[in-house]
PDB file of C-alpha atoms in Angstrom:
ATOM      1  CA  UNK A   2      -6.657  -4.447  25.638  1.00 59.00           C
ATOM      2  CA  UNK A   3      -7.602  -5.140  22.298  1.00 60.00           C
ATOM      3  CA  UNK A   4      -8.907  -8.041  20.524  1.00 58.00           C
ATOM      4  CA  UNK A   5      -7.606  -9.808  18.030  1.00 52.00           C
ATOM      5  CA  UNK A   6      -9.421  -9.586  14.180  1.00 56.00           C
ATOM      6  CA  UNK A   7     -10.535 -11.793  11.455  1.00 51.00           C
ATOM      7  CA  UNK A   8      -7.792 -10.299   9.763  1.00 60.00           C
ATOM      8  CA  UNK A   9      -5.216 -10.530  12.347  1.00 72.00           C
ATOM      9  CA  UNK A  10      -5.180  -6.690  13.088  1.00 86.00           C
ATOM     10  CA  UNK A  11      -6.244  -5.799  16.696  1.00 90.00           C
ATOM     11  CA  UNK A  12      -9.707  -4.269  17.127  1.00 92.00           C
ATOM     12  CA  UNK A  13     -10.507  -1.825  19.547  1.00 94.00           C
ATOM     13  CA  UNK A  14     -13.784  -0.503  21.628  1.00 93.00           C
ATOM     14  CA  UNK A  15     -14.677   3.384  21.334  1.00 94.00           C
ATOM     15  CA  UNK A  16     -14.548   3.601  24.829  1.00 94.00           C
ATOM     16  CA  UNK A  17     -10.709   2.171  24.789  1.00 95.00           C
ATOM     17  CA  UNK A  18     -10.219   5.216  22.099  1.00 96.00           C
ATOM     18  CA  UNK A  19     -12.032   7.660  24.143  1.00 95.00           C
ATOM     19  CA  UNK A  20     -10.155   6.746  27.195  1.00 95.00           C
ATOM     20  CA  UNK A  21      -6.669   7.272  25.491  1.00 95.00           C
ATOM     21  CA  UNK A  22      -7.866  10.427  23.769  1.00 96.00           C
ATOM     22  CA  UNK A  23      -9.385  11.942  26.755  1.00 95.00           C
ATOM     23  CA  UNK A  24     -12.695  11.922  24.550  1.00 96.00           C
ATOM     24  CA  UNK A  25     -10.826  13.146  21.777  1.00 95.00           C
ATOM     25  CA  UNK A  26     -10.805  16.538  23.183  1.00 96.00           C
ATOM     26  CA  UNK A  27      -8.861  19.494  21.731  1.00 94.00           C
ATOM     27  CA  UNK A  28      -5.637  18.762  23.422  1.00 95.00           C
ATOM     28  CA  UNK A  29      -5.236  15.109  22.004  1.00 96.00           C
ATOM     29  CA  UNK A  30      -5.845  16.350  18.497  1.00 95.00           C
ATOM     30  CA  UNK A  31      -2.692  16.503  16.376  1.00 91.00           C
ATOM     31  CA  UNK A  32      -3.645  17.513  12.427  1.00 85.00           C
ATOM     32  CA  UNK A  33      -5.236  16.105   9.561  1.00 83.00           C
ATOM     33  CA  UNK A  34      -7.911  14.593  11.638  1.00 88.00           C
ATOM     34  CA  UNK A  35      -5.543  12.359  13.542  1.00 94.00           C
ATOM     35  CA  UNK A  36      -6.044  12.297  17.627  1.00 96.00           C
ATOM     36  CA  UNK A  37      -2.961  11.115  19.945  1.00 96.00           C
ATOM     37  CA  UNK A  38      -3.328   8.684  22.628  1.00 96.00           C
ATOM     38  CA  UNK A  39      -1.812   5.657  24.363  1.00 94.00           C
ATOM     39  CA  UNK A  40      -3.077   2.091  23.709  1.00 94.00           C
ATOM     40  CA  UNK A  41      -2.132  -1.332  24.827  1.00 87.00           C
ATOM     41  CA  UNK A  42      -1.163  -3.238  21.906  1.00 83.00           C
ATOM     42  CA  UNK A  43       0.499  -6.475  22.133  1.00 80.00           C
ATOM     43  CA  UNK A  44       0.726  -5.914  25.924  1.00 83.00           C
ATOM     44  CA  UNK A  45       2.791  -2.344  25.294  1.00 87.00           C
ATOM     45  CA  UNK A  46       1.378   0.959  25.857  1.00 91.00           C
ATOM     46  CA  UNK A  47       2.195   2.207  22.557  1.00 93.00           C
ATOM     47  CA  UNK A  48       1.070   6.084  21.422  1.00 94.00           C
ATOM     48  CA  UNK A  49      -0.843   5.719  18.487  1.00 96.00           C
ATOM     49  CA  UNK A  50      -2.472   8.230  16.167  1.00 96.00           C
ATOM     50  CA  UNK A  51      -6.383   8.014  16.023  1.00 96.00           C
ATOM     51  CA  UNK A  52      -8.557   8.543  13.036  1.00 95.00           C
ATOM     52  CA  UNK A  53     -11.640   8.605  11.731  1.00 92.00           C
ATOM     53  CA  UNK A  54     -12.284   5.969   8.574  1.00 91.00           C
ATOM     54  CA  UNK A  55     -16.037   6.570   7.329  1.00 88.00           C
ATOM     55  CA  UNK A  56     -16.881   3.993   5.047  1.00 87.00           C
ATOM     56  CA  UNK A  57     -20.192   3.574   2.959  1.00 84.00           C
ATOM     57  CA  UNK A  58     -20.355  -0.684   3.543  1.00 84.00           C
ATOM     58  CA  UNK A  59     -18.413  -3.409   5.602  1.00 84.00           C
ATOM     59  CA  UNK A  60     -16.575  -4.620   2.441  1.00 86.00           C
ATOM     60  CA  UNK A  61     -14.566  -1.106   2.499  1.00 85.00           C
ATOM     61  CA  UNK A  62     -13.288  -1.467   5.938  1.00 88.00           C
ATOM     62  CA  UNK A  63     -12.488  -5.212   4.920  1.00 88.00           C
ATOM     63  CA  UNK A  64     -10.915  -4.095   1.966  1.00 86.00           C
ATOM     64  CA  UNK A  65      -8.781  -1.421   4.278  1.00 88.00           C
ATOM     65  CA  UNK A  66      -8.000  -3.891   6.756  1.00 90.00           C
ATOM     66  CA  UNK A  67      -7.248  -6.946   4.024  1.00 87.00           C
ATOM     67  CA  UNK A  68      -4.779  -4.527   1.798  1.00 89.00           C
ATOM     68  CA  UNK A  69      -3.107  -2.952   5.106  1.00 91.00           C
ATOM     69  CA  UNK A  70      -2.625  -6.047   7.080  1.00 88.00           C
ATOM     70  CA  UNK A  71       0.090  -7.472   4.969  1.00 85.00           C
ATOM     71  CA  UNK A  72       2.117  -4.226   4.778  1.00 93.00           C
ATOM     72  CA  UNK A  73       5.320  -3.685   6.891  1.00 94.00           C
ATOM     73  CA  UNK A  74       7.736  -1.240   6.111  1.00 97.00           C
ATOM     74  CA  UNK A  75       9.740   1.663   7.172  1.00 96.00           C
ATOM     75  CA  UNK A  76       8.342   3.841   4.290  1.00 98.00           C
ATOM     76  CA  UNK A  77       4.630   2.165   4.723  1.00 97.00           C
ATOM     77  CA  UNK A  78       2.642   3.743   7.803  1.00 96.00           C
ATOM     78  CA  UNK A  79       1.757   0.583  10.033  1.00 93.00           C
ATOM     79  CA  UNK A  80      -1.707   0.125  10.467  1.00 94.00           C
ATOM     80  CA  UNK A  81      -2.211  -0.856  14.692  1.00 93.00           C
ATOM     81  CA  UNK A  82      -5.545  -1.458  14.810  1.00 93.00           C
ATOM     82  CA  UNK A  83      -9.288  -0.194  13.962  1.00 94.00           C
ATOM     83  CA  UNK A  84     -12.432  -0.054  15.646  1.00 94.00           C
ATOM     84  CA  UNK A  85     -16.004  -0.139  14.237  1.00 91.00           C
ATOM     85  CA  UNK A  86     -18.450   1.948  15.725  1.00 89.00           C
ATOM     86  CA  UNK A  87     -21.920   2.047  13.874  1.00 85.00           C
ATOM     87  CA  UNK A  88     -22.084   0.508  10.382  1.00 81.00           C
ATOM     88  CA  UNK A  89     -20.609   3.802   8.547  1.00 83.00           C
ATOM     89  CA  UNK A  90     -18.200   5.262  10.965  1.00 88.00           C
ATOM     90  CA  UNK A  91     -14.437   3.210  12.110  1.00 93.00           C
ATOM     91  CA  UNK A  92     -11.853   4.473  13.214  1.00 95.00           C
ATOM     92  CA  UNK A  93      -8.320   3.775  12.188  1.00 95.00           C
ATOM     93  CA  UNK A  94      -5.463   3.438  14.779  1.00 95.00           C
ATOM     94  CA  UNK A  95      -1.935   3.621  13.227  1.00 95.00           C
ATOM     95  CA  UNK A  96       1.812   4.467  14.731  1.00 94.00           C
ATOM     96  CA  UNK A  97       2.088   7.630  15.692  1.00 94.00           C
ATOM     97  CA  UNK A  98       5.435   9.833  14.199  1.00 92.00           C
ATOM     98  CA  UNK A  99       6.132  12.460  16.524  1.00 88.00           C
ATOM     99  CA  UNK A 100       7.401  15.825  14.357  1.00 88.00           C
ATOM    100  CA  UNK A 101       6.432  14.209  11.074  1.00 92.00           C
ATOM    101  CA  UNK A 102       5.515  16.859   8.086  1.00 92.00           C
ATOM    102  CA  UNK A 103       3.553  16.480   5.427  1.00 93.00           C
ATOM    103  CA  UNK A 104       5.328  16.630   2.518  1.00 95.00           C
ATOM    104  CA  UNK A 105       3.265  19.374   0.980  1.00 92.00           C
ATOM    105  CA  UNK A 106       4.348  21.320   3.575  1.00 90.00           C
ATOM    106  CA  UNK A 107       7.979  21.114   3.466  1.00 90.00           C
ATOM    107  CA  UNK A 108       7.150  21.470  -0.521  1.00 88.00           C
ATOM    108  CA  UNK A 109       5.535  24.665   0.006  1.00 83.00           C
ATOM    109  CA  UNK A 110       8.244  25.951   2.678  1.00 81.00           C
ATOM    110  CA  UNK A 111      10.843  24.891   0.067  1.00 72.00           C
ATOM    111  CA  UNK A 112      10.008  27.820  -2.180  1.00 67.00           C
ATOM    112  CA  UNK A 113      11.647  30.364   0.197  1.00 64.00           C
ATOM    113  CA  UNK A 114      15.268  29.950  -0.969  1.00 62.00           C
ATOM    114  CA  UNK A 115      16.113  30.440   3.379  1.00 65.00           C
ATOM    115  CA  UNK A 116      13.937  27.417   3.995  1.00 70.00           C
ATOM    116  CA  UNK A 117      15.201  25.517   0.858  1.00 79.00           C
ATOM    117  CA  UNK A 118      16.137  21.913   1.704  1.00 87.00           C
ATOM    118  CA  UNK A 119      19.576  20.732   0.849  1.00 90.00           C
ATOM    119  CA  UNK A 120      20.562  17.758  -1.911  1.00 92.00           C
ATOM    120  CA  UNK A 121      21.060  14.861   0.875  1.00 95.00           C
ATOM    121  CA  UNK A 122      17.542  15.753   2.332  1.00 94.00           C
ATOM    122  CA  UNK A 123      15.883  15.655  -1.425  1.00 94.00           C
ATOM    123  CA  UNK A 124      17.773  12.736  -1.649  1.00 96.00           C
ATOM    124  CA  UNK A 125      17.240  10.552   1.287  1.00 97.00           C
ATOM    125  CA  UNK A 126      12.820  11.671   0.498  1.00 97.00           C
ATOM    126  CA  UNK A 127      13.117  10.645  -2.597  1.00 97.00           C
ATOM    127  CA  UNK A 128      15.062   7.156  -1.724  1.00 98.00           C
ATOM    128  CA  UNK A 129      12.724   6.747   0.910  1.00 98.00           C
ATOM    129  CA  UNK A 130       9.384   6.994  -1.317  1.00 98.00           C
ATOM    130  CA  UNK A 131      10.655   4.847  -4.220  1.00 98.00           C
ATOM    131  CA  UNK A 132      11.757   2.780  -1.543  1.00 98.00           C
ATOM    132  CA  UNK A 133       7.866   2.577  -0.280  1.00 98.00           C
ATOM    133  CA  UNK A 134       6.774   2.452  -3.353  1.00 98.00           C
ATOM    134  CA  UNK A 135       8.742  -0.111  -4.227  1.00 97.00           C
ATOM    135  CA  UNK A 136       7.852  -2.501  -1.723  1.00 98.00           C
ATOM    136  CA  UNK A 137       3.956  -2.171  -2.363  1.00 96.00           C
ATOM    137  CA  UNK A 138       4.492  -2.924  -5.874  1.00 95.00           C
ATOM    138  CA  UNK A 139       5.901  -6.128  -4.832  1.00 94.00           C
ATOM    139  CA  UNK A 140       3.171  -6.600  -2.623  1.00 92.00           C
ATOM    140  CA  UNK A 141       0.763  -6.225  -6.206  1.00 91.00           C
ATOM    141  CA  UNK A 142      -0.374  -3.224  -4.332  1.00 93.00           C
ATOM    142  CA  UNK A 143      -1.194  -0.200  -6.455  1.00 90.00           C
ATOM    143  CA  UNK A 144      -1.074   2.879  -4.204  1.00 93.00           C
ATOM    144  CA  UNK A 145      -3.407   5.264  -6.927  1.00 89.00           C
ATOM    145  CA  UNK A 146      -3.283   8.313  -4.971  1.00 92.00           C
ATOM    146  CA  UNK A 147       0.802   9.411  -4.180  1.00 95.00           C
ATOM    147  CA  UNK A 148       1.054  12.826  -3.773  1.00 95.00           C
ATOM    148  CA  UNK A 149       3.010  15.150  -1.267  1.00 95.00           C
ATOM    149  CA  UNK A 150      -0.101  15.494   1.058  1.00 93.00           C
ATOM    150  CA  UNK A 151      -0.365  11.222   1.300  1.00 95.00           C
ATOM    151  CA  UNK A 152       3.453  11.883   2.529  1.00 97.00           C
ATOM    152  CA  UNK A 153       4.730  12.238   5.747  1.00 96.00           C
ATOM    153  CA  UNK A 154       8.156  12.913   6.930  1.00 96.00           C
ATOM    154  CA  UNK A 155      10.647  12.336  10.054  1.00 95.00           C
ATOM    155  CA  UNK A 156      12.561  14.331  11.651  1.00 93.00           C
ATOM    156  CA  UNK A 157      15.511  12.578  10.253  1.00 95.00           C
ATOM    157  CA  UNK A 158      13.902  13.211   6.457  1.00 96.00           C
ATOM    158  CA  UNK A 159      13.203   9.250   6.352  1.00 97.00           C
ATOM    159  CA  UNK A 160       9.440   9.616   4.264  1.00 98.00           C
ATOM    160  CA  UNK A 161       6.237   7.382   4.837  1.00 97.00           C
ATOM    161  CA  UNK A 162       3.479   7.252   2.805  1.00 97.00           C
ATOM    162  CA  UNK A 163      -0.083   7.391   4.387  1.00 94.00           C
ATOM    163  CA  UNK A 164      -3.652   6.886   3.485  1.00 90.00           C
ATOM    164  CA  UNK A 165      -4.551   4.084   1.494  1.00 91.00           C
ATOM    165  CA  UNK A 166      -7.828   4.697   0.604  1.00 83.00           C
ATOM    166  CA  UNK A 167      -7.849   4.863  -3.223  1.00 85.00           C
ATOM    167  CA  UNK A 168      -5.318   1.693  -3.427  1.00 88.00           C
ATOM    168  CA  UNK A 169      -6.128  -1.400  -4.845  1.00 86.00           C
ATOM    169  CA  UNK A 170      -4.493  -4.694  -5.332  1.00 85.00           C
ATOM    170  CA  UNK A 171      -3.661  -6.146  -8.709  1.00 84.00           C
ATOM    171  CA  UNK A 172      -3.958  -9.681  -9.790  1.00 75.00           C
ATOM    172  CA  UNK A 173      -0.291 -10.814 -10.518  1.00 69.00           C
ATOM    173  CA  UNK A 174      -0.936 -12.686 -13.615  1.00 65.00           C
ATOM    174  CA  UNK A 175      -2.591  -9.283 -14.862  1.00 65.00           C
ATOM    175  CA  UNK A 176      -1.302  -5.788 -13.315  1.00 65.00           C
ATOM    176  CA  UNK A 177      -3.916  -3.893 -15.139  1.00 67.00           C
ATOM    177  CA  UNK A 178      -7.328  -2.385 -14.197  1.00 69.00           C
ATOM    178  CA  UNK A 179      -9.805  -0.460 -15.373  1.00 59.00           C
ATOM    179  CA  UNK A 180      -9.138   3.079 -15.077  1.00 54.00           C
ATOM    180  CA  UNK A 181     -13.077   4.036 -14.696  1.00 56.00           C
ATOM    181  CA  UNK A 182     -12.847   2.134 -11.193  1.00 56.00           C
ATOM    182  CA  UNK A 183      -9.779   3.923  -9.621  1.00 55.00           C
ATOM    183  CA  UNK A 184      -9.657   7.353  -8.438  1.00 67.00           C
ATOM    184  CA  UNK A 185      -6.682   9.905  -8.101  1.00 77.00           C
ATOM    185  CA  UNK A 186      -5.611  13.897  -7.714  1.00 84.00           C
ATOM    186  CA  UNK A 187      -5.551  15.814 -10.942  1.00 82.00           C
ATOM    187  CA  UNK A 188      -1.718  16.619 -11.584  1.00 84.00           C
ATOM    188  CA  UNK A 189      -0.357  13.556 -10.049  1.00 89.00           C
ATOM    189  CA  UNK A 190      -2.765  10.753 -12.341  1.00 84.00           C
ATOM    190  CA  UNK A 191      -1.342   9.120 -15.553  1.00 81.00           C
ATOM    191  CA  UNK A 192      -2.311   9.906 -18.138  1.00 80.00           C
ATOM    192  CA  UNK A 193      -3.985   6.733 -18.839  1.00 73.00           C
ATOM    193  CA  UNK A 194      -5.941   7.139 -16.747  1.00 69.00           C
ATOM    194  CA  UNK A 195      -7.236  10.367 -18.051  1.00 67.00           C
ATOM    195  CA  UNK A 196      -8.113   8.918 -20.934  1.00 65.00           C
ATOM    196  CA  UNK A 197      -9.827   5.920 -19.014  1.00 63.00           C
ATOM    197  CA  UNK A 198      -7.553   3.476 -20.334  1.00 62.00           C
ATOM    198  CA  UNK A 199      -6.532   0.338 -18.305  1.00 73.00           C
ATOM    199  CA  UNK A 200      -3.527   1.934 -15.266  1.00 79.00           C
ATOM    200  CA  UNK A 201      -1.162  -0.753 -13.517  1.00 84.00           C
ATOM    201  CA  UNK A 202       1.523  -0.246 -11.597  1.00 88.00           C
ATOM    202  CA  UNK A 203       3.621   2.346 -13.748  1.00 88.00           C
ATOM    203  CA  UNK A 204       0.771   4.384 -13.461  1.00 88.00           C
ATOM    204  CA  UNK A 205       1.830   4.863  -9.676  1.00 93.00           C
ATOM    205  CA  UNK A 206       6.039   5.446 -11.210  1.00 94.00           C
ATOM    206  CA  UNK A 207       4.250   8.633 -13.037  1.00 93.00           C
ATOM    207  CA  UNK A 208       2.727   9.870  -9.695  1.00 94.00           C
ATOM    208  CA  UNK A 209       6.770   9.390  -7.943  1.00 97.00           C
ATOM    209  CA  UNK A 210       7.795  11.173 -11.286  1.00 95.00           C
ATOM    210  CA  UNK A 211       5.944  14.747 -10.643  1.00 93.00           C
ATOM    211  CA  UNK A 212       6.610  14.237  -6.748  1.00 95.00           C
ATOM    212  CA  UNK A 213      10.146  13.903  -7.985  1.00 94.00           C
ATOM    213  CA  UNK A 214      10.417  17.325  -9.937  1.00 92.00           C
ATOM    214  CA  UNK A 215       8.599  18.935  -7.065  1.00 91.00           C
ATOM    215  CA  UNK A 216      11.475  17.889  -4.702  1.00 92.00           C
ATOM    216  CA  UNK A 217      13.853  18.982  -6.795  1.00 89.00           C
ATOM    217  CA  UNK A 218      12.904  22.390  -7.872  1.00 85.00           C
ATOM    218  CA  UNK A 219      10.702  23.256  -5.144  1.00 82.00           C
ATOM    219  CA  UNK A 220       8.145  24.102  -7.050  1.00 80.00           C
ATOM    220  CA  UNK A 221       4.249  23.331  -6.648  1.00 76.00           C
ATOM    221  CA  UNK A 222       1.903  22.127  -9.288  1.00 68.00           C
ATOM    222  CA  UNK A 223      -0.335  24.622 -10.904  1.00 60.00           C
ATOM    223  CA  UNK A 224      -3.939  24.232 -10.671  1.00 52.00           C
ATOM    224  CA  UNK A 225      -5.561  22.132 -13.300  1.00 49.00           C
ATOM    225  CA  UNK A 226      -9.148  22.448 -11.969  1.00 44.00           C
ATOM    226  CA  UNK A 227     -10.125  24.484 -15.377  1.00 43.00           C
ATOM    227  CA  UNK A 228      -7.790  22.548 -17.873  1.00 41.00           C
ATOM    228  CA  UNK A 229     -10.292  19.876 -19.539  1.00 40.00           C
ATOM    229  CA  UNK A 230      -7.595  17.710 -21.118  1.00 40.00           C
ATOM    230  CA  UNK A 231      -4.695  17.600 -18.856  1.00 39.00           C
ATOM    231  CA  UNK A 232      -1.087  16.708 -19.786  1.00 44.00           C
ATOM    232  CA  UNK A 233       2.189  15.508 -18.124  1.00 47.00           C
ATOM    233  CA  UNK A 234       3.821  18.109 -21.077  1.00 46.00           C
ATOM    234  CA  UNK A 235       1.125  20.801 -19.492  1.00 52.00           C
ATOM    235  CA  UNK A 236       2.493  20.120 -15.889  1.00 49.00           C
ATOM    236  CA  UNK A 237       5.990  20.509 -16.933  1.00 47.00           C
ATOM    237  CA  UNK A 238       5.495  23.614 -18.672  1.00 50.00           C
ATOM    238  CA  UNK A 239       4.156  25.355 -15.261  1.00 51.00           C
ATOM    239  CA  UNK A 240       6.490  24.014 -13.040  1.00 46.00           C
ATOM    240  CA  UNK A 241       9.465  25.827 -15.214  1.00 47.00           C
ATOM    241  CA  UNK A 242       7.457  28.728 -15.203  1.00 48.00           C
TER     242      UNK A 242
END
């Protein structure tokens, strides 16, 4: 079983990872780099969804581990367990949601008017982000990175957001930081931090505003990998065509 962490998140061994993914062979593997097994945690076997976490130093899987710990939420992916292998490679061992989409996907799908999704569905995605969202801003978390591909979705169109990688948390006597420190996905960053002014956490309401008008109209962002100077007006623009 696994052992318990500095942190208070269970740690696993590789071999208790390889043993629930059958060595993560091809038939455990799921998508996006996650592998499914079945771990004991907390005495339960519990099917979990396995993945790799490189990091460059210990402070980034302590970082991981320190923001992730205190999250629980329906619309927050809960963070099981880890496991540290060599000094750049962990792995990262959350729930596992059986006939989740990514958000992109159903996005992308969305643009054929037969696989359109209907109002209560936008709604009840769009609840259940701002919902998330919500809750890590409480939390002084600042997500940094929400886009549709960070998104996964139930069956039951009940969202969760993923991957926190890029998030950081805010001091809450000062919900600033320094936009040269944070990173982000061209078309879904504030502008502020474009211009490398200070972001806080209505830099992660502009992200949820763009995700918003992509719900709505079904519509992808353009690419902005050419435009040097890019602009919420720009977006906006393209996405009315």
């Amino acid at each position: 079983h696994a052992s318990a962490s500095l942190t208070g998140i269970a740690q696993f061994s590789l071999s208790q990872l390889e043993a629930a993914t059958n060595d993560f062979s091809e038939d455990s593997y799921v998508e996006r780099g996650y592998y499914k097994g079945v771990l004991l945690h907390n005495g339960l076997d519990v099917v979990a969804a396995i993945k790799k976490f490189p990091v460059s130093n210990d402070l980034e899987l302590q970082h991981e581990l320190n923001i992730r710990a205190k999250l629980e939420h329906r619309n927050i992916v809960k963070l099981l367990g880890y496991a540290k292998v060599e000094k750049r490679l962990c792995f990262l061992v959350e729930e596992y949601m059986s006939n989740a989409k990514s958000l992109e996907n159903i996005i992308i799908n969305g643009m054929s008017s037969t696989s359109r999704l209907d109002w209560p569905s936008c709604f009840k995605i769009i609840q259940g982000i701002a919902k998330g969202l919500h809750y890590l801003h409480k939390k002084w978390v600042l997500y940094m990175d929400l886009k549709p591909n960070n998104i996964l979705v139930r069956s039951d169109m009940d969202p969760v957001i993923i991957n926190f990688g890029s998030s950081v948390v805010l001091d809450g006597d000062d919900d600033t930081i320094s936009g040269d420190t944070l990173a982000g996905t061209l078309g879904y960053i504030a502008p502020e931090k474009i211009s490398r002014a200070n972001v806080s956490l209505k830099s992660d309401v502009f992200s949820f505003g763009v995700i918003l008008i992509q719900i709505i109209t079904g519509r992808r962002l353009s690419s902005y990998d050419d435009i040097p100077e890019w602009s919420s007006i720009e977006m906006i623009r393209s996405m009315k065509g």
